[in-house]
Short mmCIF file of C-alpha atoms in Angstrom, two decimals:
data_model
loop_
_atom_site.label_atom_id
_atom_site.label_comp_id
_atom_site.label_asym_id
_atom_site.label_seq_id
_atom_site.Cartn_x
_atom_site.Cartn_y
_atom_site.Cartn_z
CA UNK A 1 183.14 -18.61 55.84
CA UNK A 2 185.61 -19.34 58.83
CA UNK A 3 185.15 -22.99 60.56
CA UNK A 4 184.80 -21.98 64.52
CA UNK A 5 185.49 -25.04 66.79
CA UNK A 6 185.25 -24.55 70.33
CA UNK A 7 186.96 -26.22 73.46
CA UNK A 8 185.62 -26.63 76.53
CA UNK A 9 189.47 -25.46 78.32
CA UNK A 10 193.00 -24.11 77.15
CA UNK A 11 193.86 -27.59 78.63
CA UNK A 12 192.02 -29.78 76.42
CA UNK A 13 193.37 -27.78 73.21
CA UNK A 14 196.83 -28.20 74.92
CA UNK A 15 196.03 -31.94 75.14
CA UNK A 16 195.49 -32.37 71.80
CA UNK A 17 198.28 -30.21 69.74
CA UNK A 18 200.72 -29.54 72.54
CA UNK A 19 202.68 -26.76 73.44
CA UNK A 20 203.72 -25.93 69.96
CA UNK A 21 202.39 -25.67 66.96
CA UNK A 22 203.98 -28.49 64.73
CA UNK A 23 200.65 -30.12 64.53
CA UNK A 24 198.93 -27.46 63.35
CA UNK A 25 201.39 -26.31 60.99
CA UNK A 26 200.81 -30.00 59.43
CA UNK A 27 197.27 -29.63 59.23
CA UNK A 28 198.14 -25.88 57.30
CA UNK A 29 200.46 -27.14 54.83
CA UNK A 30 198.46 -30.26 54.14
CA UNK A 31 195.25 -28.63 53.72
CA UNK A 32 195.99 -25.12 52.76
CA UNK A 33 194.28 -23.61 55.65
CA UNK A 34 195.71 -20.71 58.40
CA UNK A 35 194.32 -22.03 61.84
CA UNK A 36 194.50 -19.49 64.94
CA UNK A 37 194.20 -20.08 68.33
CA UNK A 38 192.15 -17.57 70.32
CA UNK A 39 192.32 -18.67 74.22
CA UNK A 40 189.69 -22.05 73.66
CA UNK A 41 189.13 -21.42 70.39
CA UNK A 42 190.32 -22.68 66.97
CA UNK A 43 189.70 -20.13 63.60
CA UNK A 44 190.21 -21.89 60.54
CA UNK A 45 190.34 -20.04 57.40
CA UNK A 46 190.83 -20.92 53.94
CA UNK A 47 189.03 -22.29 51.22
CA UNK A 48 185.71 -23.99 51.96
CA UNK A 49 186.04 -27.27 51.32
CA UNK A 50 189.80 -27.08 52.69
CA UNK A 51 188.12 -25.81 55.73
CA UNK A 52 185.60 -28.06 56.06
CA UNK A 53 188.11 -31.01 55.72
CA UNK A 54 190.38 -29.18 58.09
CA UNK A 55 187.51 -29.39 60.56
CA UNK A 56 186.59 -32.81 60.43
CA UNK A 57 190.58 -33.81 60.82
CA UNK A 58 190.66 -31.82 64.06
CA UNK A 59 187.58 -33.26 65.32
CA UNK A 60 188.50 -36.80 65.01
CA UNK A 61 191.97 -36.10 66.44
CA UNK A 62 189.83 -34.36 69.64
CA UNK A 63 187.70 -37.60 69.81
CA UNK A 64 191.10 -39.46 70.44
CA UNK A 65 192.75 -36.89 72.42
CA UNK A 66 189.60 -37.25 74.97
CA UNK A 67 190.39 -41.17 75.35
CA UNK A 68 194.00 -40.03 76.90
CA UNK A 69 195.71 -41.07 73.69
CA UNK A 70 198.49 -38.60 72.85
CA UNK A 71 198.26 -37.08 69.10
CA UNK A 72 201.56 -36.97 66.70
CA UNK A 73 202.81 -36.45 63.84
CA UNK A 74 201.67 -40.20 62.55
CA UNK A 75 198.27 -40.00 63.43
CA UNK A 76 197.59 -35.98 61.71
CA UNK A 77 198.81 -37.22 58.83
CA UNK A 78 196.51 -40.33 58.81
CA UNK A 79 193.79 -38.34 59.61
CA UNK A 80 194.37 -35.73 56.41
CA UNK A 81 195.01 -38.99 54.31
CA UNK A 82 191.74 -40.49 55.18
CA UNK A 83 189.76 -37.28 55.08
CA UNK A 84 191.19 -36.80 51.12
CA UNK A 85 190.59 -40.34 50.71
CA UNK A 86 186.60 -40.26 52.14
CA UNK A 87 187.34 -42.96 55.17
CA UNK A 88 187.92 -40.78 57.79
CA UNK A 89 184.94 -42.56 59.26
CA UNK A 90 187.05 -45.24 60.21
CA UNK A 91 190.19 -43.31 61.44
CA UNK A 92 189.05 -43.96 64.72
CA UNK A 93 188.98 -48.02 64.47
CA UNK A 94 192.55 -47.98 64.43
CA UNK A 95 193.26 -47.07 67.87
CA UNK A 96 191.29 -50.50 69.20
CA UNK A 97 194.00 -52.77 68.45
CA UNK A 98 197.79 -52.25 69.80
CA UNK A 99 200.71 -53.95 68.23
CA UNK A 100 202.94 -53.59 71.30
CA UNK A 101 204.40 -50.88 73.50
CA UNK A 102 207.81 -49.37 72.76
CA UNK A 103 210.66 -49.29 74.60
CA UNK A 104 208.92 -46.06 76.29
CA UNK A 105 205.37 -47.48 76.85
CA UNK A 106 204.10 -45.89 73.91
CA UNK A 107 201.57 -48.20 72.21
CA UNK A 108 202.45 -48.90 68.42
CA UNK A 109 199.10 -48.88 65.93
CA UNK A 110 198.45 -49.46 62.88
CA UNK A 111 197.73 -45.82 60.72
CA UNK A 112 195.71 -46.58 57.44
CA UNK A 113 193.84 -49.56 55.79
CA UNK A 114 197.16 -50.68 53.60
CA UNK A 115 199.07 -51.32 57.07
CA UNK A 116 195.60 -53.02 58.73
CA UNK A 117 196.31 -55.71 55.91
CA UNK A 118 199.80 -56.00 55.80
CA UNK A 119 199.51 -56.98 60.04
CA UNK A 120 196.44 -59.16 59.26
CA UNK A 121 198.46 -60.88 56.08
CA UNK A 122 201.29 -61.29 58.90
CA UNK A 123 199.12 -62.81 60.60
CA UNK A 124 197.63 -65.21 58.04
CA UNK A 125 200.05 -66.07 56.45
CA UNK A 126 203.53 -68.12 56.04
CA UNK A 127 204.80 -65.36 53.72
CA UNK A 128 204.19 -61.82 53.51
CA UNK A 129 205.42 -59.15 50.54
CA UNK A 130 205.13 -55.40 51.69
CA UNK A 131 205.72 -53.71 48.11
CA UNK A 132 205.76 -49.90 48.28
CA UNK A 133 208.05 -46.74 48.61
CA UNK A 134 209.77 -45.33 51.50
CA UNK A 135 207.67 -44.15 54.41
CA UNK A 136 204.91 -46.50 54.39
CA UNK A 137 206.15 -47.98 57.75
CA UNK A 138 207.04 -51.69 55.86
CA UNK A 139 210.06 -52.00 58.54
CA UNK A 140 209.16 -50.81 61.46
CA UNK A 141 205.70 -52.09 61.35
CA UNK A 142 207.29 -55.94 60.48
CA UNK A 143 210.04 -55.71 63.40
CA UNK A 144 207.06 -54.62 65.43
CA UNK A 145 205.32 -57.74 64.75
CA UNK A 146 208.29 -59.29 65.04
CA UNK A 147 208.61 -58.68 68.69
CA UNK A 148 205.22 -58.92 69.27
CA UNK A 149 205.53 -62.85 68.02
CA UNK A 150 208.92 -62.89 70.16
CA UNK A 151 207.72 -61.69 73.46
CA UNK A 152 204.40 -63.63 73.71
CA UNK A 153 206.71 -67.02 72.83
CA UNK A 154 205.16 -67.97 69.84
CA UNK A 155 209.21 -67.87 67.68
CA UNK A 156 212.07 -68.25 69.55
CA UNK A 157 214.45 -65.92 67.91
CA UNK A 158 213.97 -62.77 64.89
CA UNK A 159 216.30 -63.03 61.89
CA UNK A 160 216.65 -59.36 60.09
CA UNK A 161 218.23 -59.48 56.98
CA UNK A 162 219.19 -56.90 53.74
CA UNK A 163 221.38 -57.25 50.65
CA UNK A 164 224.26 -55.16 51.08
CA UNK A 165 224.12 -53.65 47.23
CA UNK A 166 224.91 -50.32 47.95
CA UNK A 167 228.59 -50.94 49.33
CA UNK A 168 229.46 -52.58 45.38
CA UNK A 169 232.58 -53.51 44.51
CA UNK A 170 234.28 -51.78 47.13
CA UNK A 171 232.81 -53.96 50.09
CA UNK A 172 236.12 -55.19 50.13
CA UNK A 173 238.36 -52.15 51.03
CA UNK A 174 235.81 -51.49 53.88
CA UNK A 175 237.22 -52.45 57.33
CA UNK A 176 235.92 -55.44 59.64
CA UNK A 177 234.33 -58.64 58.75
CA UNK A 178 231.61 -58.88 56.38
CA UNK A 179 229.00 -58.14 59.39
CA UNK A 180 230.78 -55.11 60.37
CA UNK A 181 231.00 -53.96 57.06
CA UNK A 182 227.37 -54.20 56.13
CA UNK A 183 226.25 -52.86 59.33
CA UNK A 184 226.02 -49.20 58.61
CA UNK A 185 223.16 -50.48 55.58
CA UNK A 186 220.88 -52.40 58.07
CA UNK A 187 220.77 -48.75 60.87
CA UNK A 188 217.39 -48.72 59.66
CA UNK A 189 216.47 -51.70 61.71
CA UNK A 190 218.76 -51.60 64.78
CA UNK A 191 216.96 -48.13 64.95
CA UNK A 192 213.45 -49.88 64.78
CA UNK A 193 214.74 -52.82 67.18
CA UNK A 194 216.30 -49.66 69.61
CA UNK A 195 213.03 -47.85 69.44
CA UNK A 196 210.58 -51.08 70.28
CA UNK A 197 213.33 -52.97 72.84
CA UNK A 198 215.52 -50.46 74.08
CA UNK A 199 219.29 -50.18 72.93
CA UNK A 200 220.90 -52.66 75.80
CA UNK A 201 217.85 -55.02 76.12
CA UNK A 202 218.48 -55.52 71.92
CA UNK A 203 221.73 -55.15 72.26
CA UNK A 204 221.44 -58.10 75.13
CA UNK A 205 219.23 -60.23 72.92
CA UNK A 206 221.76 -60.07 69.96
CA UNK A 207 224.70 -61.44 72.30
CA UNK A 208 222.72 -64.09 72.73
CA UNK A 209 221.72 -65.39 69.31
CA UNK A 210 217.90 -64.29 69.80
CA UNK A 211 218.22 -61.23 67.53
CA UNK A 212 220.54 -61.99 64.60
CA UNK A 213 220.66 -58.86 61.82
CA UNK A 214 223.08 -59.83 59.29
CA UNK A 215 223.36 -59.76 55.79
CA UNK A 216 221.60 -62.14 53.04
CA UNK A 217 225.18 -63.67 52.26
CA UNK A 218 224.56 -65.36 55.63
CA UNK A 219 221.52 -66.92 54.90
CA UNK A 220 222.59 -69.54 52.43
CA UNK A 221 222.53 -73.15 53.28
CA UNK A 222 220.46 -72.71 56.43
CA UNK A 223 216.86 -73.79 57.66
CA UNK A 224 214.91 -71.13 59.69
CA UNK A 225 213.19 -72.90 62.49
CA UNK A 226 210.73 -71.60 65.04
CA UNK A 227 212.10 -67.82 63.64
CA UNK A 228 210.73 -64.43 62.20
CA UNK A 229 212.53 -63.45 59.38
CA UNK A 230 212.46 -60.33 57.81
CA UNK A 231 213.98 -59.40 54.04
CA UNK A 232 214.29 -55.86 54.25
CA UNK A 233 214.93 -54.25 50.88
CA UNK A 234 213.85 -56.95 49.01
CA UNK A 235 214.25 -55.42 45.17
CA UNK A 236 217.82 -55.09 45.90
CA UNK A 237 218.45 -59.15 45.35
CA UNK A 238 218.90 -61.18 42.36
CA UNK A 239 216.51 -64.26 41.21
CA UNK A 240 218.90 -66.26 42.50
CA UNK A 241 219.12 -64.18 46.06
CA UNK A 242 215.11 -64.35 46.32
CA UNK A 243 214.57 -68.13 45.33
CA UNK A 244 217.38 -68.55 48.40
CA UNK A 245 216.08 -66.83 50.85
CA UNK A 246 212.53 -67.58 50.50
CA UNK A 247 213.49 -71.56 50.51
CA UNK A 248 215.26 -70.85 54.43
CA UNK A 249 211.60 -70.92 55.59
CA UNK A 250 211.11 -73.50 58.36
CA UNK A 251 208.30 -75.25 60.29
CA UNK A 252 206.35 -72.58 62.81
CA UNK A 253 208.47 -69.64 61.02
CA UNK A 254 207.24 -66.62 59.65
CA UNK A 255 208.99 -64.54 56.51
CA UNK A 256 208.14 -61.30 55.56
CA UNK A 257 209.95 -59.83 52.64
CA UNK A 258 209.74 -55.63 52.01
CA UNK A 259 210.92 -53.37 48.97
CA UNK A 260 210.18 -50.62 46.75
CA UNK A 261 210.65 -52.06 42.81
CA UNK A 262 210.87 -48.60 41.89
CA UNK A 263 214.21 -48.51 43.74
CA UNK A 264 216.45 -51.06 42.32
CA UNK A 265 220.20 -50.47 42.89
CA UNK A 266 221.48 -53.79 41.42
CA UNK A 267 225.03 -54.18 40.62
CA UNK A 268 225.44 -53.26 36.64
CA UNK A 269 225.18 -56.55 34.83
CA UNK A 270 222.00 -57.49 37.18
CA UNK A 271 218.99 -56.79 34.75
CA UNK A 272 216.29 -58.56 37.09
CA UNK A 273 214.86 -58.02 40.69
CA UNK A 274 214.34 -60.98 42.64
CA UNK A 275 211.41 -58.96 44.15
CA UNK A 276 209.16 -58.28 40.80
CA UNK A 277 210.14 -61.65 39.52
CA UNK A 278 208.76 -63.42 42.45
CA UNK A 279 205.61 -61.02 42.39
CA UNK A 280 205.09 -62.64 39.24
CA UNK A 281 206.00 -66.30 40.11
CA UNK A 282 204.09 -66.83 43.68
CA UNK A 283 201.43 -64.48 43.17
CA UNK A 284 199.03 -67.51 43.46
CA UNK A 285 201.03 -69.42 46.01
CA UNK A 286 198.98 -70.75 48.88
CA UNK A 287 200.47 -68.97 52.09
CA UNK A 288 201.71 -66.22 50.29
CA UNK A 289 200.22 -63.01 50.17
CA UNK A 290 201.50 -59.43 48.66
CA UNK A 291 200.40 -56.16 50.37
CA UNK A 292 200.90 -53.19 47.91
CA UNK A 293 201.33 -49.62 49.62
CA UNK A 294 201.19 -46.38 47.35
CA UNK A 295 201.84 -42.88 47.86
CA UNK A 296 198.56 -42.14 49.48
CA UNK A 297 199.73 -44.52 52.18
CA UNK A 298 202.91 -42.93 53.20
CA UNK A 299 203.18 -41.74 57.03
CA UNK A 300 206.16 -39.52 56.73
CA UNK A 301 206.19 -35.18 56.12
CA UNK A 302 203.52 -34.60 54.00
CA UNK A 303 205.64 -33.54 51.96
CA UNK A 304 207.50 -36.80 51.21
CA UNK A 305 203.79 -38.01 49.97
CA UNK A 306 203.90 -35.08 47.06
CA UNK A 307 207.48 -36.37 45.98
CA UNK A 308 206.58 -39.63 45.98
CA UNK A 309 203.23 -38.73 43.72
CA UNK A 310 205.40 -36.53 41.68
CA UNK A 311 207.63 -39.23 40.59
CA UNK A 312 205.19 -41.67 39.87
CA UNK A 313 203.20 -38.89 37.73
CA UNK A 314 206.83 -38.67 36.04
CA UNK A 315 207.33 -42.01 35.53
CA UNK A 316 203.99 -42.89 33.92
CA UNK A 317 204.18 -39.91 31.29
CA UNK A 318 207.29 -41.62 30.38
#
């Protein structure tokens, strides 16, 4: 049976998957539907319960699309997530609370119930671990927050920082200082802080000490005052790296430490991640709290999601 839904104008179908049809085509490939559009009407065909699901998805992404909030890629793929999940109930409760507004005015939200505790953890607590694979919005979400703290006052400066793992032994034949060398490993971040502040605005705020990025050789033998500091690609240190870092924390600071442990690139010779050993050491640690994010919570391609499962399937049967 084909799932009819019906719009009251061409606009208000415009309004909600814009002029092309890379929203829809999510919704297809997700789902396993076709979807036409017939002048205000949507035709879904496909499997019952695939279009049934791909109903309610649409109709929850309507309801936001009639409170004037613009509909991406992000928030279709929430949608599908929650509908397989059976919360889609709640979808909507996302869009009360904003993060901030990017560099363009758009508002940054939260997208499933993994990120809703990861913020509210943030929040909490002295020290937060964000443990899952690529794609569940770990960085972006925690330089978010990060400028959230730093623009209503409450730290004075935000302190990004990665190991530098990948460049190896040959660190040394790169050109530039140390900074310059590591920089092309922490993009990922200058692209977050370019996206939430602007390029010269961050660019402005790193002249003048407010935004340091640099890499976790820095970190040693300081104290981290009145600062948000961020340890992105946390399974990438050593014991010794993690117990370091995690001992810069200061009075009124925050620290927020991400990874994936099933992406360690240590150095050969480097058996243990700092990250899984201090899952196990501070998991009852007053003031620290770890957030866990799985496949199911990723906010990339669909796609990505099904690669993600696939390896995990993989790595279990072994």
């Amino acid at each position: 049976m084909t799932q009819i839904i019906n719009f009251q104008s061409n606009k208000q179908l415009q309004d909600l998957f814009g002029t092309s049809d890379q929203l829809i085509k999510l919704i297809e490939e997700s789902l396993d539907v076709k979807i036409s559009v017939i002048g205000n009407q949507i035709e879904i065909n496909g499997a019952e319960n695939a279009e049934k699901a791909s109903k309610q998805v649409i109709d929850v992404l309507s309801g936001l699309s009639r409170k004037n909030i613009t509909i991406g890629p992000f928030d279709v793929i929430s949608a599908i997530n929650m509908q397989e999940r059976g919360t889609l109930e709640y979808f909507s409760d996302f869009y009360n609370e904003v993060i901030i507004n990017d560099a363009k005015n758009r508002p940054v939200r939260i997208k499933n119930f993994t990120q809703r505790k990861y913020i509210q953890s943030i929040k909490k607590n002295d020290i937060t671990f964000g443990i899952g694979p690529a794609g569940t919005g770990k960085t972006y979400l925690a330089v978010a927050m990060a400028v959230s703290l730093f623009k209503k006052g409450e730290v004075d400066r935000i302190i990004i920082s990665r190991p530098a793992v990948e460049a190896g032994e040959s660190l040394g034949f790169l050109p530039g200082d140390l900074k310059e060398k590591v920089d092309p490993y922490l993009r990922p971040i200058y692209d977050a802080m370019d996206s939430l502040l602007g390029g010269d605005t961050a660019n402005r705020f790193m002249e003048r000490g407010l935004i340091e990025v640099a890499p976790l050789a820095y970190m040693r033998g300081r104290t981290l005052d009145n600062a948000f500091v961020i340890l992105d690609e946390g399974q990438n240190t050593t014991p010794n790296q993690m117990k370091m870092f995690l001992t810069r924390l200061g009075f009124n600071s925050k620290m927020l430490i991400n990874g994936d442990i099933s992406q360690i690139d240590l150095p050969r010779g480097e058996k243990a991640s700092g990250l899984s050993q201090a899952q196990r050491i501070l998991k009852d640690v007053p003031g620290v709290e770890f957030v866990n994010f799985g496949s199911q919570d990723v906010v990339r391609h669909p796609v990505v999601g099904k690669i993600v499962e696939a390896y995990e399937r993989s790595e279990n049967h072994d």
